[in-house]
Amino acid sequence: MKENSICATRDLIQKKRIKVSEVLNNCLEIISRTEPKIGALLSVQEEQSRTLAMEMDRKGPDSEKPLWGIPLTIKDVICTKDAPTTCGSRILGNFTPCYDATLVSRLRRAGAIILGKTNMDEFAMGSSTENSAMQQTRNPWDLTRVPGGSSGGSAASTAAGQALGSIGTDTGGSIRQPASFCGVTGLKPTYGRVSRFGLVAFGSSLDQAGPIACNAADCAALLNVISGHDPLDSTSADLPVPDYAGSLALRNDLKGLKVGLPEQYWEGGMSPEVDSVCRAALEQIRSAGAETVQVQLPHSPHAVAAYYIIAMAEASSNLARYDGVRYGVRDDTARELPDMYCKTRSLALGEEVQRRIMIGTYVLSAGYYDAYYKKAAQVRRLIYHDFVQAFDACHLLCSPVVPFTAFHLGEKIEDPLQMYLMDIFTASLNLAGLPGMTIPAGLGRETGMPVGIQLMGPAFSEKLILQTAHVLEPYLPSLPRPAALNE
Amino acid sequence: MKIDEETVARIAVLARLEPTPEQIGRFARQFQDIIGYMNGLNTVDTAQVEPMYSPSENMSVMREDVCRKDHNRKDILANAPRHDEQYFIVPRII
């Protein structure tokens, strides 16, 4: 997949060895071939993209624009001006924003072509993309399996080569888990690194957008562009943005790097094939020169419970805005306003979304607020302190991403609690607001499906995470083309 | 505590949702499981622990209170299910 990378393509365009239109046509050809199989895209902006590509070819490459002519997809929870943004929900089935999210304007200014919008679990609530109200996305490695979620469309699309990269969002693992299931690289930045303006809110204190791409260098190139302070998001960090892409060349090995292995994660009940791929990756981390040390994250067994209380509480508040008044669908049968709210929401929100809104309402309601929401926020601080203490003993942490490889469509959808428990290795990081990255580490022996490994770091340590991933890549087995796309 | 169908129906009213009787039954069973799992937090000693509501704490962002026009009325109204080109139109309120 390297030849289809952002960095390599950008260099070819800049040297005028290939035209933007040719790059775009190649993507469109792959889309027409793979999309009937994987169903990763909710919309394709084909005409606008073709016009833009031709205009770019007429002007010639602009070396000041780091993503000049690079076709990308965007998760459909991120607003794109004049292109549908459905959040995978019937309630926004006809919603077309009149503005771009800040990260989308930054990508456009850098010369990227926004080629399509990717499928997702409705409002990013899910771990398999099966909660999309629009369509079923399938894993490019095995069409009977899920791509993961909630950014399942972004991961599947990138794995299939439909575009050169994608922007997903991660509230409890929604970039890292599908990246692991689809054999691609995905980075959840530190909370506040990337502006959330124009990202339709699910859990406002947890949500963060980040890149999904073929390798660490491509993630760095995307992060360079989308990071930075935004006056339109009061939680965006007013800190300088390092040159992530440029800093990759500064490190050739992992000598002097201490990598912590959280005991609770490594002994956390992985399937044998995930365990074996992840342990082999650890050997490679040591071969590259790093030292590994065992560390403790003692409160991590409570992370999933704390995470779901907080995420559902925030969701119940955020999703109160879908009332059939300002945008989206309305049930027109109601004769009075409160009745219209209820009918519209029951008609057009999916069952998982309703489930989370209701549990969120419950944990915030009088009499239960202290027992659930406040308690979860206290446990959140303990989890945060666990990380702070762990980083006293090491520079980065390394762990599995998910306990198993991609499961079969329909296998877990009837049991919401089992689906939630899958976030065991990812949700803590969102509670603490820290950055984490999935790197493909190999294929599972039993299922033949991709397995990822996770690097986690202190706040705003994306540079070190990306450098480490970049050094590690040649040590890890390179994945073949996704099996199900071969025939 | 037991989450029964009556509790689910009461939450639904607060959340402005109208689940079907069949959904209420299913939600009651699932909520019992999920909230039962969440009750596991009670085993954690959190005395004297300050709640953490956001990773970006103590951020109070101020700006000058100046008028800006970022969007046109027409563009905003274009997404509304019903409008009269001036206002959102809703069913009877009182």
Coordinates of C-alpha atoms in Angstrom, one line a residue:
Chain A
M1 CA 0.0 0.0 0.0
K2 CA 3.1 2.3 0.3
E3 CA 3.0 3.3 -3.4
N4 CA -0.5 4.7 -2.7
S5 CA 0.7 6.8 0.2
I6 CA 0.1 10.5 0.6
C7 CA 3.8 11.4 0.9
A8 CA 4.9 9.4 -2.2
T9 CA 1.9 10.8 -4.3
R10 CA 2.6 14.3 -3.2
D11 CA 6.2 14.1 -4.3
L12 CA 5.2 12.7 -7.7
I13 CA 2.7 15.5 -8.2
Q14 CA 5.2 18.2 -7.1
K15 CA 7.8 16.7 -9.6
K16 CA 5.1 16.8 -12.3
R17 CA 5.5 13.0 -12.8
I18 CA 1.8 12.5 -12.3
K19 CA -1.3 14.8 -12.6
V20 CA -3.8 15.5 -9.9
S21 CA -6.5 14.3 -12.3
E22 CA -4.7 11.0 -12.7
V23 CA -4.5 10.5 -9.0
L24 CA -8.2 11.3 -8.7
N25 CA -9.2 9.0 -11.5
N26 CA -7.3 6.2 -9.9
C27 CA -9.2 6.7 -6.7
L28 CA -12.5 6.9 -8.6
E29 CA -11.7 3.7 -10.4
I30 CA -10.9 1.9 -7.1
I31 CA -14.1 3.3 -5.6
S32 CA -16.2 1.9 -8.5
R33 CA -14.5 -1.5 -8.2
T34 CA -14.5 -1.9 -4.4
E35 CA -17.5 0.1 -3.2
P36 CA -20.1 -2.5 -4.2
K37 CA -18.2 -4.9 -1.9
I38 CA -17.4 -2.8 1.1
G39 CA -20.0 0.0 1.2
A40 CA -17.6 2.5 3.0
L41 CA -18.9 5.7 1.5
L42 CA -22.1 7.6 2.1
S43 CA -21.4 10.2 -0.6
V44 CA -18.9 10.8 -3.3
Q45 CA -18.2 14.4 -4.4
E46 CA -17.2 13.3 -7.9
E47 CA -18.0 16.3 -10.0
Q48 CA -16.6 18.9 -7.6
S49 CA -13.5 16.8 -7.2
R50 CA -13.0 16.4 -11.0
T51 CA -13.4 20.2 -11.6
L52 CA -11.0 21.0 -8.8
A53 CA -8.4 18.5 -10.0
M54 CA -8.5 19.9 -13.5
E55 CA -8.2 23.5 -12.2
M56 CA -5.2 22.4 -10.1
D57 CA -3.5 20.7 -13.1
R58 CA -4.0 23.9 -15.1
K59 CA -2.3 26.0 -12.3
G60 CA 0.5 23.5 -11.7
P61 CA 1.6 22.3 -8.3
D62 CA 1.9 24.7 -5.4
S63 CA 4.9 23.6 -3.3
E64 CA 3.6 25.8 -0.4
K65 CA 0.6 23.5 0.0
P66 CA 1.5 20.3 1.7
L67 CA -1.5 18.2 0.5
W68 CA -1.8 19.6 -3.0
G69 CA -3.9 17.3 -5.1
I70 CA -4.3 14.6 -2.4
P71 CA -7.8 13.0 -2.4
L72 CA -9.1 12.3 1.1
T73 CA -12.3 11.1 2.7
I74 CA -14.0 12.6 5.8
K75 CA -16.1 10.8 8.4
D76 CA -19.7 11.9 7.9
V77 CA -19.8 13.4 11.4
I78 CA -17.6 16.3 10.3
C79 CA -19.3 19.2 8.5
T80 CA -18.5 19.8 4.9
K81 CA -19.9 22.9 3.2
D82 CA -22.5 22.1 0.5
A83 CA -21.9 18.3 0.9
P84 CA -24.3 16.1 2.9
T85 CA -23.3 15.4 6.6
T86 CA -25.6 12.7 7.9
C87 CA -23.8 11.4 11.0
G88 CA -25.1 8.0 9.8
S89 CA -28.5 9.0 11.1
R90 CA -31.9 9.3 9.5
I91 CA -32.5 12.4 11.5
L92 CA -29.8 14.3 9.5
G93 CA -30.5 12.3 6.3
N94 CA -31.1 15.6 4.4
F95 CA -28.7 17.9 6.3
T96 CA -26.2 19.9 4.2
P97 CA -24.1 22.3 6.3
C98 CA -23.5 25.8 5.1
Y99 CA -20.0 25.8 6.5
D100 CA -16.9 23.7 6.8
A101 CA -15.5 22.3 10.0
T102 CA -12.2 24.1 10.9
L103 CA -10.2 20.9 10.1
V104 CA -11.9 20.6 6.7
S105 CA -11.1 24.3 5.8
R106 CA -7.5 23.6 6.9
L107 CA -7.3 20.5 4.6
R108 CA -8.8 22.5 1.7
R109 CA -6.4 25.3 2.2
A110 CA -3.5 22.8 2.2
G111 CA -4.6 21.6 -1.3
A112 CA -6.5 18.4 -0.3
I113 CA -9.5 17.2 -2.4
I114 CA -12.4 16.2 -0.2
L115 CA -13.5 13.2 -2.3
G116 CA -16.2 11.6 -0.2
K117 CA -17.8 11.1 3.2
T118 CA -17.5 7.8 5.1
N119 CA -20.0 5.6 6.8
M120 CA -20.1 5.4 10.6
D121 CA -22.2 4.1 13.5
E122 CA -25.0 6.6 14.0
F123 CA -23.6 9.7 15.8
A124 CA -20.4 7.7 16.3
M125 CA -22.2 5.4 18.8
G126 CA -20.9 1.9 18.2
S127 CA -17.9 -0.3 17.5
S128 CA -18.8 -2.1 14.3
T129 CA -20.5 0.5 12.0
E130 CA -23.5 -1.7 12.2
N131 CA -25.4 1.1 13.8
S132 CA -25.4 3.2 10.7
A133 CA -28.9 4.0 9.6
M134 CA -27.7 4.2 6.0
Q135 CA -25.8 1.0 4.9
Q136 CA -23.6 -1.9 6.0
T137 CA -19.9 -1.4 5.7
R138 CA -17.9 -4.6 5.3
N139 CA -14.2 -5.3 6.2
P140 CA -12.0 -5.3 3.1
W141 CA -10.1 -8.3 4.5
D142 CA -13.2 -10.5 4.9
L143 CA -16.6 -9.3 3.6
T144 CA -18.4 -11.3 6.3
R145 CA -16.8 -9.3 9.0
V146 CA -17.3 -5.8 10.5
P147 CA -14.8 -3.0 9.7
G148 CA -14.9 -1.9 13.4
G149 CA -16.3 1.4 14.4
S150 CA -17.4 4.0 14.7
S151 CA -15.0 5.3 12.0
G152 CA -15.5 2.0 10.1
G153 CA -16.1 3.7 6.8
S154 CA -12.9 5.7 7.1
A155 CA -10.8 2.7 8.0
A156 CA -12.3 0.4 5.3
S157 CA -12.1 3.0 2.6
T158 CA -8.4 3.7 3.4
A159 CA -7.5 0.0 3.5
A160 CA -9.2 -0.4 0.1
G161 CA -7.2 2.6 -1.4
Q162 CA -10.4 4.5 -2.3
A163 CA -8.6 7.7 -1.2
L164 CA -5.1 8.3 0.2
G165 CA -6.3 8.9 3.8
S166 CA -9.2 9.9 5.9
I167 CA -10.2 11.9 8.9
G168 CA -12.0 9.9 11.6
T169 CA -13.1 10.7 15.2
D170 CA -12.4 8.9 18.4
T171 CA -14.5 9.2 21.5
G172 CA -13.7 5.9 23.1
G173 CA -11.6 4.2 20.5
S174 CA -13.4 5.0 17.3
I175 CA -10.2 5.7 15.2
R176 CA -7.9 3.2 16.8
Q177 CA -10.2 0.1 16.9
P178 CA -11.3 0.2 13.2
A179 CA -7.8 1.0 12.1
S180 CA -6.7 -2.2 14.0
F181 CA -9.6 -4.2 12.4
C182 CA -8.8 -3.0 8.8
G183 CA -4.9 -3.1 9.0
V184 CA -4.3 0.7 8.7
T185 CA -2.7 3.4 10.8
G186 CA -4.8 5.7 13.0
L187 CA -4.0 8.4 15.5
K188 CA -6.2 9.9 18.2
P189 CA -4.6 13.2 19.1
T190 CA -4.5 14.8 22.5
Y191 CA -7.8 16.4 23.5
G192 CA -7.5 20.0 22.3
R193 CA -4.9 19.3 19.6
V194 CA -7.4 19.4 16.7
S195 CA -10.4 21.9 16.7
R196 CA -13.8 20.3 17.2
F197 CA -15.6 23.2 15.5
G198 CA -17.8 21.5 12.9
L199 CA -17.5 18.1 14.4
V200 CA -21.0 17.1 15.4
A201 CA -20.8 16.5 19.1
F202 CA -21.3 13.1 20.8
G203 CA -19.2 13.3 24.1
S204 CA -17.8 16.9 24.1
S205 CA -15.1 16.2 26.7
L206 CA -14.0 13.0 24.9
D207 CA -14.3 13.6 21.1
Q208 CA -11.2 14.2 19.1
A209 CA -10.7 14.0 15.3
G210 CA -7.6 12.5 13.8
P211 CA -6.0 10.9 10.8
I212 CA -6.4 7.3 9.4
A213 CA -3.9 6.5 6.7
C214 CA -1.5 3.9 5.3
N215 CA 1.5 4.7 7.5
A216 CA 2.9 7.0 10.2
A217 CA 4.4 9.5 7.7
D218 CA 1.0 10.0 6.1
C219 CA -0.6 10.5 9.6
A220 CA 2.0 13.0 10.4
A221 CA 1.4 14.9 7.1
L222 CA -2.3 15.1 7.9
L223 CA -1.8 16.0 11.6
N224 CA 0.5 18.9 10.5
V225 CA -2.4 20.4 8.7
I226 CA -5.4 19.8 10.9
S227 CA -3.7 20.7 14.3
G228 CA -3.7 24.0 15.9
H229 CA -5.6 26.6 17.9
D230 CA -9.0 27.7 16.8
P231 CA -10.9 30.6 18.3
L232 CA -14.1 28.8 17.4
D233 CA -13.4 25.9 19.8
S234 CA -12.7 27.1 23.4
T235 CA -11.2 23.7 24.3
S236 CA -8.7 23.8 21.5
A237 CA -5.2 24.2 22.8
D238 CA -3.3 27.5 22.2
L239 CA 0.0 25.7 21.8
P240 CA 2.5 25.7 18.9
V241 CA 2.2 22.8 16.5
P242 CA 5.5 20.9 15.9
D243 CA 6.4 19.9 12.4
Y244 CA 5.3 16.3 12.9
A245 CA 6.2 15.2 9.3
G246 CA 9.6 17.0 9.3
S247 CA 10.6 15.5 12.7
L248 CA 10.3 11.9 11.5
A249 CA 13.7 11.9 9.9
L250 CA 15.3 13.0 13.2
R251 CA 15.1 9.5 14.7
N252 CA 16.5 6.3 13.2
D253 CA 16.1 3.9 16.1
L254 CA 14.5 3.7 19.5
K255 CA 17.7 3.8 21.6
G256 CA 17.1 5.5 24.9
L257 CA 13.3 5.1 24.7
K258 CA 11.5 3.5 27.6
V259 CA 8.3 1.8 26.7
G260 CA 5.9 1.0 29.5
L261 CA 3.7 -2.2 29.3
P262 CA 0.6 -1.7 31.4
E263 CA 0.1 -5.1 33.2
Q264 CA -3.6 -4.7 33.3
Y265 CA -3.8 -4.5 29.5
W266 CA -1.3 -7.2 28.7
E267 CA -3.0 -9.6 31.1
G268 CA -6.4 -8.4 30.1
G269 CA -7.7 -11.4 28.2
M270 CA -6.6 -11.1 24.6
S271 CA -7.4 -13.9 22.1
P272 CA -4.4 -16.1 21.5
E273 CA -3.8 -14.8 18.0
V274 CA -3.8 -11.1 19.2
D275 CA -1.6 -12.0 22.1
S276 CA 1.0 -13.6 19.8
V277 CA 1.0 -10.8 17.3
C278 CA 1.3 -8.1 20.0
R279 CA 4.1 -10.0 21.8
A280 CA 6.0 -10.4 18.5
A281 CA 5.7 -6.6 18.0
L282 CA 7.2 -6.1 21.5
E283 CA 10.2 -8.1 20.5
Q284 CA 10.6 -5.8 17.5
I285 CA 10.3 -2.7 19.7
R286 CA 13.2 -4.1 21.7
S287 CA 15.2 -4.9 18.6
A288 CA 14.8 -1.3 17.5
G289 CA 16.6 -0.3 20.7
A290 CA 13.9 0.5 23.2
E291 CA 13.8 -0.8 26.7
T292 CA 10.5 -2.1 28.0
V293 CA 9.3 -1.9 31.6
Q294 CA 6.2 -3.1 33.3
V295 CA 3.9 -0.4 34.6
Q296 CA 0.6 -0.3 36.5
L297 CA -2.7 1.4 35.5
P298 CA -4.6 0.1 38.6
H299 CA -7.9 1.8 37.8
S300 CA -8.2 0.6 34.3
P301 CA -10.7 -2.2 35.1
H302 CA -13.2 0.6 35.9
A303 CA -12.5 2.6 32.7
V304 CA -15.3 1.2 30.6
A305 CA -18.0 1.8 33.2
A306 CA -16.7 5.4 33.9
Y307 CA -16.4 6.0 30.1
Y308 CA -20.0 4.9 29.3
I309 CA -21.5 6.9 32.1
I310 CA -19.7 10.1 31.0
A311 CA -20.2 9.5 27.2
M312 CA -23.9 8.8 27.6
A313 CA -24.5 11.7 29.9
E314 CA -22.8 14.1 27.5
A315 CA -24.6 12.5 24.5
S316 CA -28.0 12.9 26.2
S317 CA -27.3 16.7 26.5
N318 CA -25.8 17.1 23.1
L319 CA -28.5 15.1 21.2
A320 CA -31.3 17.2 22.7
R321 CA -30.7 19.5 19.8
Y322 CA -32.4 17.0 17.4
D323 CA -35.9 18.3 17.9
G324 CA -37.2 18.7 14.3
V325 CA -37.0 22.5 14.3
R326 CA -33.8 23.8 12.9
Y327 CA -32.5 21.0 10.7
G328 CA -33.1 17.4 9.8
V329 CA -36.3 15.4 9.7
R330 CA -39.6 16.2 11.3
D331 CA -42.6 14.0 12.1
D332 CA -45.4 16.1 10.7
T333 CA -48.2 14.2 12.3
A334 CA -48.0 15.8 15.7
R335 CA -50.3 18.8 16.3
E336 CA -48.4 20.3 19.4
L337 CA -44.8 21.1 19.9
P338 CA -43.8 18.7 22.7
D339 CA -45.5 15.8 20.9
M340 CA -43.6 16.8 17.7
Y341 CA -40.3 16.5 19.6
C342 CA -41.1 13.0 20.9
K343 CA -42.4 11.7 17.6
T344 CA -39.5 13.2 15.5
R345 CA -36.9 11.7 17.8
S346 CA -38.5 8.3 18.1
L347 CA -39.0 8.1 14.4
A348 CA -35.6 9.2 13.2
L349 CA -33.0 8.2 15.9
G350 CA -31.8 4.6 15.9
E351 CA -32.2 2.2 18.8
E352 CA -28.6 2.4 20.1
V353 CA -28.8 6.2 20.1
Q354 CA -32.1 6.1 22.0
R355 CA -30.6 3.6 24.4
R356 CA -27.6 5.9 25.1
I357 CA -29.7 9.1 25.4
M358 CA -32.0 7.3 27.9
I359 CA -29.2 5.9 30.1
G360 CA -27.5 9.3 29.9
T361 CA -30.7 11.0 31.0
Y362 CA -31.0 8.5 33.9
V363 CA -27.4 9.0 35.2
L364 CA -27.9 12.8 35.2
S365 CA -31.4 12.7 36.7
A366 CA -32.2 14.0 40.2
G367 CA -31.1 11.4 42.8
Y368 CA -28.7 9.6 40.6
Y369 CA -26.3 12.4 39.5
D370 CA -23.9 11.9 42.4
A371 CA -24.0 8.1 42.3
Y372 CA -23.2 7.9 38.6
Y373 CA -22.1 11.0 36.8
K374 CA -20.1 12.6 39.7
K375 CA -18.7 9.1 40.7
A376 CA -17.6 8.5 37.1
A377 CA -15.9 11.9 37.0
Q378 CA -14.0 11.0 40.2
V379 CA -12.9 7.7 38.8
R380 CA -11.9 9.6 35.6
R381 CA -9.4 11.6 37.7
L382 CA -8.0 8.5 39.3
I383 CA -7.5 7.0 35.8
Y384 CA -5.8 10.2 34.7
H385 CA -3.5 10.0 37.7
D386 CA -2.6 6.4 36.8
F387 CA -1.3 7.6 33.4
V388 CA 0.6 10.5 35.0
Q389 CA 2.3 8.1 37.4
A390 CA 3.0 5.5 34.6
F391 CA 4.7 8.3 32.5
D392 CA 7.1 8.9 35.4
A393 CA 8.6 5.6 34.7
C394 CA 8.6 5.6 30.8
H395 CA 8.2 7.8 27.7
L396 CA 5.4 5.9 26.0
L397 CA 3.0 3.0 26.7
C398 CA 2.4 0.1 24.4
S399 CA -0.6 -2.2 24.5
P400 CA -3.0 -4.2 22.3
V401 CA -5.8 -2.1 20.8
V402 CA -8.7 -4.6 20.9
P403 CA -8.8 -8.0 22.6
F404 CA -9.6 -9.8 19.3
T405 CA -9.7 -9.3 15.5
A406 CA -12.7 -8.1 13.5
F407 CA -15.8 -10.2 14.3
H408 CA -18.6 -11.4 12.1
L409 CA -21.4 -9.1 11.0
G410 CA -24.4 -9.5 13.4
E411 CA -22.3 -11.5 16.0
K412 CA -22.5 -8.9 18.8
I413 CA -25.2 -6.5 17.8
E414 CA -27.9 -8.0 20.0
D415 CA -25.8 -7.5 23.2
P416 CA -24.9 -3.9 23.8
L417 CA -22.9 -4.5 27.0
Q418 CA -20.6 -7.0 25.2
M419 CA -20.1 -4.4 22.5
Y420 CA -19.2 -1.8 25.1
L421 CA -16.7 -4.0 26.8
M422 CA -14.6 -4.1 23.6
D423 CA -13.4 -0.6 24.4
I424 CA -11.4 -2.0 27.4
F425 CA -8.0 -1.0 25.9
T426 CA -9.0 2.3 24.3
A427 CA -11.5 4.2 26.4
S428 CA -9.1 5.1 29.3
L429 CA -7.1 7.3 27.0
N430 CA -10.2 9.4 26.0
L431 CA -11.1 9.9 29.7
A432 CA -7.5 11.2 30.3
G433 CA -7.5 13.2 27.1
L434 CA -4.2 11.7 25.9
P435 CA -2.9 10.7 22.4
G436 CA -2.8 7.2 21.1
M437 CA -2.0 5.5 17.9
T438 CA -2.7 2.1 16.2
I439 CA 0.0 0.6 14.0
P440 CA -0.7 -2.6 12.0
A441 CA 1.4 -5.4 13.6
G442 CA 0.5 -8.4 11.5
L443 CA -2.2 -10.9 10.7
G444 CA -3.8 -13.2 13.3
R445 CA -2.9 -16.9 12.9
E446 CA -6.5 -18.2 13.2
T447 CA -8.6 -15.6 11.5
G448 CA -6.1 -14.1 9.0
M449 CA -7.4 -10.7 10.0
P450 CA -5.2 -7.7 10.9
V451 CA -4.0 -7.0 14.4
G452 CA -2.9 -3.6 15.5
I453 CA -0.7 -2.4 18.4
Q454 CA -1.3 0.8 20.3
L455 CA 1.3 3.4 21.4
M456 CA 0.1 5.9 24.0
G457 CA 1.8 9.0 25.3
P458 CA 1.6 12.0 27.6
A459 CA -0.5 15.1 26.5
F460 CA 0.9 16.6 23.3
S461 CA 3.5 13.9 22.7
E462 CA 2.2 13.1 19.2
K463 CA 5.7 13.9 17.8
L464 CA 7.3 11.1 19.8
I465 CA 4.5 8.7 19.1
L466 CA 4.7 9.3 15.3
Q467 CA 8.5 9.1 15.3
T468 CA 8.4 5.8 17.3
A469 CA 5.7 4.4 14.9
H470 CA 7.8 5.5 11.9
V471 CA 10.9 3.7 13.2
L472 CA 8.9 0.6 14.0
E473 CA 7.2 0.2 10.7
P474 CA 10.0 -1.6 8.8
Y475 CA 10.5 -4.0 11.8
L476 CA 6.8 -5.1 11.6
P477 CA 5.4 -7.5 9.0
S478 CA 4.1 -5.5 6.1
L479 CA 0.6 -6.4 5.2
P480 CA -0.5 -7.7 1.8
R481 CA -3.4 -6.2 -0.1
P482 CA -6.7 -6.8 1.8
A483 CA -7.7 -10.4 0.8
A484 CA -11.3 -9.8 -0.1
L485 CA -10.4 -7.2 -2.7
N486 CA -8.2 -9.5 -4.7
E487 CA -10.8 -11.4 -6.8
Chain B
M1 CA -31.7 -0.8 42.2
K2 CA -34.0 -2.5 39.7
I3 CA -34.6 -0.9 36.4
D4 CA -38.2 -1.9 35.5
E5 CA -40.4 -0.9 32.7
E6 CA -42.0 1.9 34.7
T7 CA -38.5 3.4 35.2
V8 CA -37.8 3.2 31.5
A9 CA -41.1 4.8 30.6
R10 CA -40.3 7.6 33.1
I11 CA -36.8 8.2 31.6
A12 CA -38.3 8.2 28.1
V13 CA -40.5 11.2 29.0
L14 CA -37.5 13.1 30.3
A15 CA -35.6 12.3 27.2
R16 CA -38.4 13.3 24.9
L17 CA -38.7 9.8 23.4
E18 CA -41.7 7.5 22.8
P19 CA -40.5 3.9 22.8
T20 CA -42.9 1.2 21.8
P21 CA -44.1 -1.2 24.6
E22 CA -41.8 -3.9 23.0
Q23 CA -38.8 -1.5 23.1
I24 CA -39.6 -0.6 26.7
G25 CA -39.4 -4.3 27.7
R26 CA -36.1 -4.7 25.8
F27 CA -34.6 -1.5 27.2
A28 CA -35.5 -2.5 30.8
R29 CA -33.6 -5.8 30.4
Q30 CA -30.6 -4.1 28.8
F31 CA -30.5 -1.2 31.2
Q32 CA -30.5 -3.6 34.1
D33 CA -27.4 -5.2 32.7
I34 CA -25.6 -2.0 31.7
I35 CA -26.4 0.0 34.8
G36 CA -25.7 -3.1 36.9
Y37 CA -22.2 -3.1 35.3
M38 CA -21.8 0.6 36.0
N39 CA -22.6 0.0 39.6
G40 CA -19.2 -1.7 39.8
L41 CA -17.7 1.8 40.3
N42 CA -19.1 1.7 43.8
T43 CA -16.2 -0.5 44.8
V44 CA -13.7 2.4 44.1
D45 CA -12.9 4.6 47.0
T46 CA -13.3 8.2 45.7
A47 CA -13.4 10.0 49.0
Q48 CA -11.6 13.4 48.6
V49 CA -11.2 12.9 44.9
E50 CA -12.1 16.0 42.9
P51 CA -14.3 15.1 39.9
M52 CA -12.6 15.6 36.4
Y53 CA -15.2 16.8 34.0
S54 CA -12.9 17.6 31.1
P55 CA -9.2 17.2 30.1
S56 CA -9.0 20.9 29.5
E57 CA -9.7 22.2 33.0
N58 CA -9.6 25.8 34.3
M59 CA -10.0 27.2 30.8
S60 CA -12.0 30.3 30.7
V61 CA -11.7 31.8 27.2
M62 CA -12.7 35.4 26.9
R63 CA -13.1 37.5 23.7
E64 CA -14.4 41.0 22.8
D65 CA -18.2 41.1 22.6
V66 CA -18.4 42.2 19.0
C67 CA -21.1 41.5 16.4
R68 CA -20.1 39.2 13.5
K69 CA -22.1 37.9 10.6
D70 CA -20.8 34.5 9.7
H71 CA -23.9 33.1 7.9
N72 CA -26.9 34.2 5.9
R73 CA -30.4 33.7 7.2
K74 CA -31.3 32.0 3.9
D75 CA -28.4 29.4 4.3
I76 CA -29.4 28.6 7.9
L77 CA -33.1 28.2 7.1
A78 CA -32.3 26.0 4.1
N79 CA -31.9 23.0 6.4
A80 CA -35.1 23.6 8.4
P81 CA -38.0 21.2 7.9
R82 CA -40.4 24.2 7.8
H83 CA -39.8 27.9 7.6
D84 CA -41.4 31.0 6.0
E85 CA -38.1 32.5 4.8
Q86 CA -37.9 34.6 8.0
Y87 CA -38.5 32.2 10.9
F88 CA -38.6 28.5 11.8
I89 CA -42.2 27.3 11.8
V90 CA -43.2 24.9 14.6
P91 CA -46.6 23.3 15.6
R92 CA -48.8 25.0 18.2
I93 CA -47.0 25.7 21.5
I94 CA -49.9 26.8 23.8

